[in-house]
CSV table of C-alpha atoms and ligand atoms in Angstrom, one decimal:
chain,number,residue,atom,x,y,z
A,241,MET,CA,9.5,-3.7,-27.5
A,242,ILE,CA,7.7,-3.6,-24.1
A,243,VAL,CA,9.0,-1.9,-21.0
A,244,GLU,CA,7.4,-2.9,-17.7
A,245,THR,CA,7.9,-0.4,-14.9
A,246,PRO,CA,7.1,-0.6,-11.2
A,247,SER,CA,5.3,1.7,-8.9
A,248,LYS,CA,6.4,2.6,-5.3
A,249,VAL,CA,5.2,2.9,-1.7
A,250,ILE,CA,6.6,4.9,1.2
A,251,LEU,CA,7.3,2.4,4.0
A,252,PHE,CA,8.2,5.0,6.6
A,253,GLY,CA,8.7,8.7,6.8
A,254,GLU,CA,6.2,10.5,4.6
A,255,HIS,CA,5.8,14.2,5.6
A,256,ALA,CA,8.9,13.9,7.8
A,257,VAL,CA,11.0,13.8,4.6
A,258,VAL,CA,9.7,17.3,3.7
A,259,TYR,CA,11.7,18.5,6.8
A,260,GLY,CA,15.0,16.8,6.1
A,261,TYR,CA,14.3,13.6,7.9
A,262,ARG,CA,14.6,10.2,6.1
A,263,ALA,CA,11.9,8.3,4.3
A,264,ILE,CA,12.1,4.7,3.2
A,265,ALA,CA,10.6,3.9,-0.2
A,266,MET,CA,10.1,0.5,-1.9
A,267,ALA,CA,9.5,-0.3,-5.6
A,268,ILE,CA,6.6,-2.7,-6.0
A,269,ASP,CA,5.4,-5.0,-8.7
A,270,LEU,CA,2.2,-3.1,-9.4
A,271,THR,CA,3.3,-2.0,-12.9
A,272,SER,CA,2.7,0.1,-16.0
A,273,THR,CA,3.7,-1.0,-19.4
A,274,VAL,CA,5.0,1.1,-22.3
A,275,GLU,CA,5.0,-0.6,-25.7
A,276,ILE,CA,6.9,1.1,-28.6
A,277,LYS,CA,6.9,0.1,-32.2
A,278,ARG,CA,8.0,1.6,-35.5
A,279,LEU,CA,5.7,3.7,-37.5
A,280,ASP,CA,6.5,5.8,-40.6
A,281,ASN,CA,6.4,9.6,-40.4
A,282,LYS,CA,4.2,9.9,-37.3
A,283,ILE,CA,4.3,9.7,-33.5
A,284,VAL,CA,1.1,8.1,-32.2
A,285,LEU,CA,0.4,7.8,-28.4
A,286,ASN,CA,-2.4,5.6,-27.1
A,287,LEU,CA,-3.5,5.6,-23.5
A,288,ASN,CA,-5.2,2.3,-23.5
A,289,ASP,CA,-6.9,2.6,-20.1
A,290,LEU,CA,-8.4,5.9,-21.0
A,291,ASN,CA,-9.2,5.1,-24.6
A,292,LYS,CA,-7.4,8.2,-25.7
A,293,SER,CA,-5.1,8.7,-28.8
A,294,LEU,CA,-2.9,11.5,-30.0
A,295,ARG,CA,-1.2,11.8,-33.4
A,296,LEU,CA,1.8,14.2,-34.0
A,297,ASN,CA,4.0,14.9,-37.0
A,298,LEU,CA,7.7,14.1,-36.3
A,299,ASP,CA,8.7,17.7,-36.5
A,300,GLU,CA,6.2,18.8,-33.8
A,301,ILE,CA,7.6,16.8,-30.9
A,302,LYS,CA,10.7,18.8,-30.0
A,303,ASP,CA,8.9,22.1,-29.7
A,304,ILE,CA,5.8,20.9,-28.0
A,305,GLU,CA,4.5,22.3,-24.7
A,306,PRO,CA,3.5,19.1,-22.9
A,307,LYS,CA,1.4,20.9,-20.2
A,308,ASN,CA,-1.2,21.7,-22.9
A,309,PHE,CA,-1.9,18.0,-23.6
A,310,GLY,CA,-3.9,16.8,-20.5
A,311,ASP,CA,-3.4,13.1,-19.9
A,312,PHE,CA,-0.6,12.9,-22.4
A,313,LYS,CA,1.6,15.4,-20.7
A,314,TYR,CA,4.0,13.1,-18.8
A,315,CYS,CA,4.5,10.8,-21.8
A,316,LEU,CA,5.0,13.7,-24.2
A,317,CYS,CA,7.4,15.5,-21.9
A,318,ALA,CA,9.3,12.2,-21.4
A,319,ILE,CA,9.6,11.7,-25.2
A,320,LYS,CA,10.6,15.3,-25.8
A,321,ASN,CA,13.2,15.5,-23.0
A,322,THR,CA,14.7,12.1,-23.9
A,323,LEU,CA,15.1,13.1,-27.6
A,324,ASN,CA,16.7,16.4,-26.6
A,325,TYR,CA,19.0,14.7,-24.1
A,326,LEU,CA,20.2,12.2,-26.6
A,327,ASP,CA,20.3,14.9,-29.3
A,328,ILE,CA,18.1,12.8,-31.7
A,329,GLU,CA,16.2,14.4,-34.6
A,330,PRO,CA,13.5,11.7,-35.2
A,331,LYS,CA,13.5,10.5,-38.8
A,332,ILE,CA,11.5,7.4,-38.1
A,333,GLY,CA,8.2,7.6,-36.2
A,334,PHE,CA,6.8,5.3,-33.5
A,335,GLU,CA,3.6,4.3,-31.8
A,336,ILE,CA,3.5,4.1,-28.0
A,337,ASN,CA,0.9,2.1,-26.2
A,338,ILE,CA,0.6,2.8,-22.5
A,339,SER,CA,-1.3,0.6,-20.0
A,340,SER,CA,-1.2,0.7,-16.2
A,341,LYS,CA,-2.5,-1.3,-13.3
A,342,ILE,CA,-1.5,1.5,-10.9
A,343,PRO,CA,-4.3,3.5,-9.3
A,344,VAL,CA,-3.7,7.2,-10.0
A,345,SER,CA,-3.3,10.2,-7.7
A,346,CYS,CA,-2.8,8.2,-4.5
A,347,GLY,CA,0.9,8.3,-3.8
A,348,LEU,CA,2.0,5.2,-5.7
A,349,GLY,CA,3.9,7.1,-8.4
A,350,SER,CA,1.7,6.3,-11.4
A,351,SER,CA,2.9,9.2,-13.4
A,352,ALA,CA,6.6,8.6,-12.5
A,353,SER,CA,6.1,5.0,-13.6
A,354,ILE,CA,4.8,6.0,-17.0
A,355,THR,CA,7.5,8.7,-17.3
A,356,ILE,CA,10.4,6.3,-16.5
A,357,GLY,CA,8.8,3.6,-18.8
A,358,THR,CA,8.6,6.1,-21.7
A,359,ILE,CA,12.2,7.4,-21.2
A,360,LYS,CA,13.5,3.8,-21.3
A,361,ALA,CA,11.3,2.8,-24.3
A,362,VAL,CA,12.3,5.8,-26.4
A,363,SER,CA,16.0,5.5,-25.6
A,364,GLU,CA,16.0,1.8,-26.4
A,365,PHE,CA,14.0,2.3,-29.6
A,366,TYR,CA,16.9,4.5,-30.8
A,367,SER,CA,19.4,1.9,-29.5
A,368,ARG,CA,20.8,4.4,-27.1
A,369,GLU,CA,21.1,2.8,-23.7
A,370,LEU,CA,20.9,5.1,-20.7
A,371,LYS,CA,22.4,4.5,-17.3
A,372,ASP,CA,20.0,4.5,-14.3
A,373,ASP,CA,21.5,7.8,-13.0
A,374,GLU,CA,20.6,9.4,-16.4
A,375,ILE,CA,17.1,7.9,-16.4
A,376,ALA,CA,16.4,9.0,-12.8
A,377,LYS,CA,17.6,12.5,-13.6
A,378,LEU,CA,15.6,12.8,-16.8
A,379,GLY,CA,12.5,11.5,-15.0
A,380,TYR,CA,12.9,14.1,-12.3
A,381,THR,CA,13.2,16.9,-14.9
A,382,VAL,CA,10.0,15.6,-16.5
A,383,GLU,CA,8.1,15.6,-13.3
A,384,LYS,CA,9.4,19.1,-12.4
A,385,GLU,CA,8.5,20.5,-15.8
A,386,VAL,CA,5.0,19.0,-15.8
A,387,GLN,CA,4.2,19.7,-12.1
A,388,GLY,CA,6.2,22.8,-11.5
A,389,LYS,CA,7.7,21.1,-8.4
A,390,ALA,CA,8.8,17.5,-7.7
A,391,SER,CA,10.5,15.2,-5.2
A,392,VAL,CA,13.0,12.6,-6.3
A,393,THR,CA,11.2,9.9,-4.3
A,394,ASP,CA,9.0,8.5,-7.0
A,395,THR,CA,11.3,8.8,-10.1
A,396,SER,CA,14.3,7.5,-8.1
A,397,THR,CA,12.6,4.6,-6.4
A,398,ILE,CA,11.0,3.5,-9.7
A,399,THR,CA,14.3,3.8,-11.6
A,400,TYR,CA,16.7,2.1,-9.1
A,401,ARG,CA,14.1,-0.3,-7.7
A,402,GLY,CA,14.5,-2.2,-4.4
A,403,ILE,CA,14.7,0.0,-1.3
A,404,LEU,CA,15.7,3.6,-1.1
A,405,GLU,CA,16.4,6.0,1.7
A,406,ILE,CA,15.4,9.6,0.6
A,407,LYS,CA,16.9,12.5,2.6
A,408,ASN,CA,17.1,16.2,1.5
A,409,ASN,CA,15.8,15.1,-1.9
A,410,LYS,CA,18.7,12.8,-2.4
A,411,PRO,CA,18.2,9.0,-2.9
A,412,LYS,CA,20.4,6.3,-1.5
A,413,LYS,CA,19.9,2.7,-2.3
A,414,ILE,CA,19.7,0.3,0.7
A,415,ARG,CA,21.1,-3.1,0.0
A,416,GLY,CA,22.1,-6.1,2.1
A,417,ASP,CA,20.1,-7.7,4.9
A,418,PHE,CA,17.3,-5.1,4.9
A,419,GLU,CA,16.6,-5.6,1.2
A,420,GLU,CA,16.8,-9.4,1.6
A,421,PHE,CA,14.3,-9.2,4.5
A,422,LEU,CA,11.8,-7.2,2.4
A,423,ARG,CA,12.3,-9.5,-0.6
A,424,ASN,CA,10.6,-12.2,1.5
A,425,CYS,CA,7.7,-10.0,2.7
A,426,ARG,CA,4.3,-10.1,1.0
A,427,PHE,CA,2.2,-6.9,1.0
A,428,LEU,CA,-1.3,-5.8,0.2
A,429,VAL,CA,-1.6,-2.3,-1.2
A,430,VAL,CA,-5.2,-1.3,-0.6
A,431,TYR,CA,-6.7,1.6,-2.5
A,432,VAL,CA,-9.2,2.8,0.1
A,433,GLU,CA,-10.7,6.0,-1.2
A,434,GLU,CA,-10.1,8.9,-3.4
A,435,ARG,CA,-7.9,11.6,-1.8
A,436,LYS,CA,-9.9,14.5,-0.6
A,437,LYS,CA,-7.0,16.9,-0.5
A,438,LYS,CA,-4.0,17.5,-2.6
A,439,THR,CA,-0.4,16.7,-1.4
A,440,ALA,CA,0.5,20.5,-1.2
A,441,GLU,CA,-2.6,21.2,0.9
A,442,LEU,CA,-1.8,18.4,3.4
A,443,VAL,CA,1.9,19.4,3.6
A,444,ASN,CA,0.7,23.0,4.4
A,445,GLU,CA,-1.6,21.8,7.1
A,446,VAL,CA,1.1,19.7,8.7
A,447,ALA,CA,3.4,22.7,8.6
A,448,LYS,CA,1.1,24.6,10.9
A,449,LEU,CA,1.3,21.9,13.7
A,450,GLU,CA,3.6,23.1,16.5
A,451,TYR,CA,4.4,19.6,17.7
A,452,LYS,CA,5.3,18.2,14.2
A,453,ASP,CA,9.0,18.0,14.9
A,454,ASP,CA,8.5,15.8,17.9
A,455,ILE,CA,6.5,13.4,15.7
A,456,PHE,CA,9.1,13.4,13.0
A,457,LYS,CA,11.8,12.5,15.6
A,458,GLU,CA,9.6,9.6,16.7
A,459,ILE,CA,9.2,8.4,13.1
A,460,ASP,CA,13.0,8.6,12.6
A,461,LYS,CA,13.5,6.3,15.7
A,462,ILE,CA,11.0,3.9,14.1
A,463,ILE,CA,13.1,3.9,10.9
A,464,ASP,CA,16.3,3.2,13.0
A,465,LYS,CA,14.6,0.1,14.5
A,466,ALA,CA,13.0,-1.0,11.2
A,467,LEU,CA,16.4,-1.1,9.5
A,468,LYS,CA,17.6,-3.6,12.0
A,469,VAL,CA,14.7,-6.0,12.5
A,470,ASP,CA,14.6,-9.5,11.2
A,471,SER,CA,11.1,-10.4,12.2
A,472,LYS,CA,8.0,-9.6,10.1
A,473,GLU,CA,6.0,-9.3,13.3
A,474,GLU,CA,8.3,-6.6,14.6
A,475,PHE,CA,8.4,-4.8,11.3
A,476,GLY,CA,4.6,-4.8,11.0
A,477,LYS,CA,4.3,-3.3,14.5
A,478,LEU,CA,6.6,-0.5,13.5
A,479,MET,CA,4.5,0.2,10.4
A,480,THR,CA,1.4,0.5,12.6
A,481,LYS,CA,3.3,2.7,15.1
A,482,ASN,CA,4.2,5.0,12.1
A,483,HIS,CA,0.5,5.1,11.2
A,484,GLU,CA,-0.4,6.1,14.8
A,485,LEU,CA,2.0,9.0,14.5
A,486,LEU,CA,0.6,10.0,11.1
A,487,LYS,CA,-2.8,10.1,12.7
A,488,ARG,CA,-1.5,12.7,15.1
A,489,LEU,CA,-0.5,14.8,12.0
A,490,ASN,CA,-4.3,14.7,11.1
A,491,ILE,CA,-3.6,13.3,7.7
A,492,SER,CA,-5.6,10.0,8.1
A,493,THR,CA,-9.3,9.5,7.6
A,494,PRO,CA,-11.8,7.2,9.3
A,495,LYS,CA,-11.9,4.7,6.4
A,496,ILE,CA,-8.1,4.6,6.2
A,497,ASP,CA,-8.0,4.0,10.0
A,498,ARG,CA,-10.5,1.1,9.6
A,499,VAL,CA,-8.4,-0.6,6.9
A,500,VAL,CA,-5.2,-0.1,9.0
A,501,ASP,CA,-7.0,-1.6,12.0
A,502,ILE,CA,-7.9,-4.7,9.9
A,503,GLY,CA,-4.4,-4.9,8.5
A,504,SER,CA,-2.9,-4.7,12.0
A,505,LYS,CA,-5.3,-7.3,13.5
A,506,PHE,CA,-5.2,-9.9,10.6
A,507,GLY,CA,-1.8,-9.1,9.2
A,508,PHE,CA,1.5,-8.1,10.8
A,509,GLY,CA,0.9,-4.4,10.6
A,510,ALA,CA,-0.3,-1.6,8.3
A,511,LYS,CA,-0.1,2.1,7.7
A,512,LEU,CA,-1.3,4.7,5.2
A,513,THR,CA,1.3,5.4,2.5
A,514,GLY,CA,1.9,8.8,0.8
A,515,ALA,CA,0.5,12.2,1.7
A,516,GLY,CA,-2.8,10.9,3.2
A,517,GLY,CA,-6.2,12.6,3.1
A,518,GLY,CA,-7.4,9.3,1.7
A,519,GLY,CA,-5.5,7.1,-0.9
A,520,CYS,CA,-3.8,3.9,0.0
A,521,VAL,CA,-2.9,1.7,2.9
A,522,ILE,CA,0.0,-0.9,2.9
A,523,ILE,CA,-0.4,-4.1,4.9
A,524,LEU,CA,2.3,-6.5,5.7
A,525,VAL,CA,0.7,-9.9,5.2
A,526,ASP,CA,0.9,-12.8,7.7
A,527,GLU,CA,0.8,-15.7,5.2
A,528,ASN,CA,-0.9,-18.0,7.7
A,529,ARG,CA,-3.8,-15.6,8.1
A,530,GLU,CA,-4.1,-14.1,4.6
A,531,LYS,CA,-7.5,-15.7,4.0
A,532,GLU,CA,-9.0,-14.1,7.1
A,533,LEU,CA,-7.3,-10.8,6.2
A,534,LEU,CA,-8.9,-10.8,2.8
A,535,LYS,CA,-12.2,-11.9,4.1
A,536,GLU,CA,-12.3,-8.9,6.5
A,537,LEU,CA,-11.0,-6.5,3.8
A,538,ASN,CA,-13.6,-7.6,1.3
A,539,LYS,CA,-16.3,-6.3,3.6
A,540,GLU,CA,-15.1,-2.8,2.8
A,541,ASN,CA,-15.6,-1.1,-0.6
A,542,ILE,CA,-11.9,-1.1,-1.6
A,543,LYS,CA,-9.5,-2.3,-4.2
A,544,ILE,CA,-6.8,-4.8,-3.1
A,545,PHE,CA,-3.5,-5.4,-4.9
A,546,ARG,CA,-1.1,-8.2,-3.9
A,547,CYS,CA,2.4,-6.8,-4.1
A,548,LYS,CA,6.0,-7.6,-3.4
A,549,MET,CA,9.3,-5.6,-3.7
A,550,VAL,CA,10.9,-5.5,-7.1
A,551,SER,CA,14.7,-5.1,-7.6
B,770,LIG,C1,3.9,12.3,-0.7
B,770,LIG,O1,3.8,11.1,-1.4
B,770,LIG,C2,4.9,12.3,0.4
B,770,LIG,C3,5.1,13.5,1.1
B,770,LIG,O2,6.1,13.3,2.1
B,770,LIG,C4,5.5,14.7,0.2
B,770,LIG,C5,6.8,14.6,-0.4
B,770,LIG,O3,7.7,13.8,0.1
B,770,LIG,O4,7.1,15.3,-1.4
B,770,LIG,C6,3.9,14.0,1.9
C-alpha cells in the first residue's frame, strides 16, 4: 500500500499568526510517499532519499525514544504513537519505504508530510481507519514530542488539505468560492536558498520590533481582501504586498527579494513563505507569461517546483 501526502505553503500571515492573527495555509501537490508492506517479525524503515535503513524487533517499537534516532525520528514517533493510540500490539511486522520530493527545513512541512503519511499507512495496514480529526491530532502530538514545541499549521493543513485559516493554533477549513478560486491557480514554489536562521530565532527577532503589531494589522487587512477577490491579478498583488510587509519585519534576504521581484514582474505576484531568513518563495503564475517567468528564474541558482492546491 502506498500513501501519498501533500506539503503546504503559507499564503498569508506567517509571523502574524504567532500573535493571534490569522494565517492562510494551502496544501500543495509537492508530495512525500510512504509505502508499507508486510514483513515477518521485524520493522524495517528505509529512507530512500537519504539511503538510510533501520531494523527493529517488534517488541522494541512501543518503548522506543524516537528523538535518539536522527532522521528516523518523525517516522518512528508516528509509528509508536499510532500503535499506542489504536492499542495495537504488533504481531506482524512491516517494512516502510519513505520518499519525498519536498525540500527540507524551509517551511513546506516536509516532516509533517512524512508524519501524517506514516500515521495513515500504519493505521490502514492494521485495517483501522482513522478520521481526519484523529490523524491531525496524532500528527500534532508527534511534532510536539519530537520538536518539543509545535504549531498545528503543518499537520492540520496536510491532513485536511485544501485551504485552512489558522488562528490561536486552531485550524478552520475554508471552502466555497475562495477554495474554487485557488483550485484554478497555478503556482511555482521556488527553493531559493538554505535558511540561515532557525524559525525560533526569527520569531524572537520579530518579537523585538516595536512596530510589529502595525504590520500584522496590515497583513490582516490583506487577508480580508484576499478572501474576497476573484481575479488572479488582484490576488497576486496582495501576495506581493504581504511580502513588502514581511521585508519590514527584516525576515527576507536579498536573494529572496530578487526572486519575489521576478515573480511579481513576470507572474501575478510573489512572496516568501514560512519563517524567512532564506527558504522558499511562492509565485502565482500568469499562464500567458509562464515561459518568460521560467526563463528569468532559470538565471538564478534555484530549484523550481510547479504546484497546485490539493483537496
Ligand atoms: C513558520 O513556518 C511560520 C511562523 O509563523 C511560525 C509559526 O507559525 O509557528 C513564522
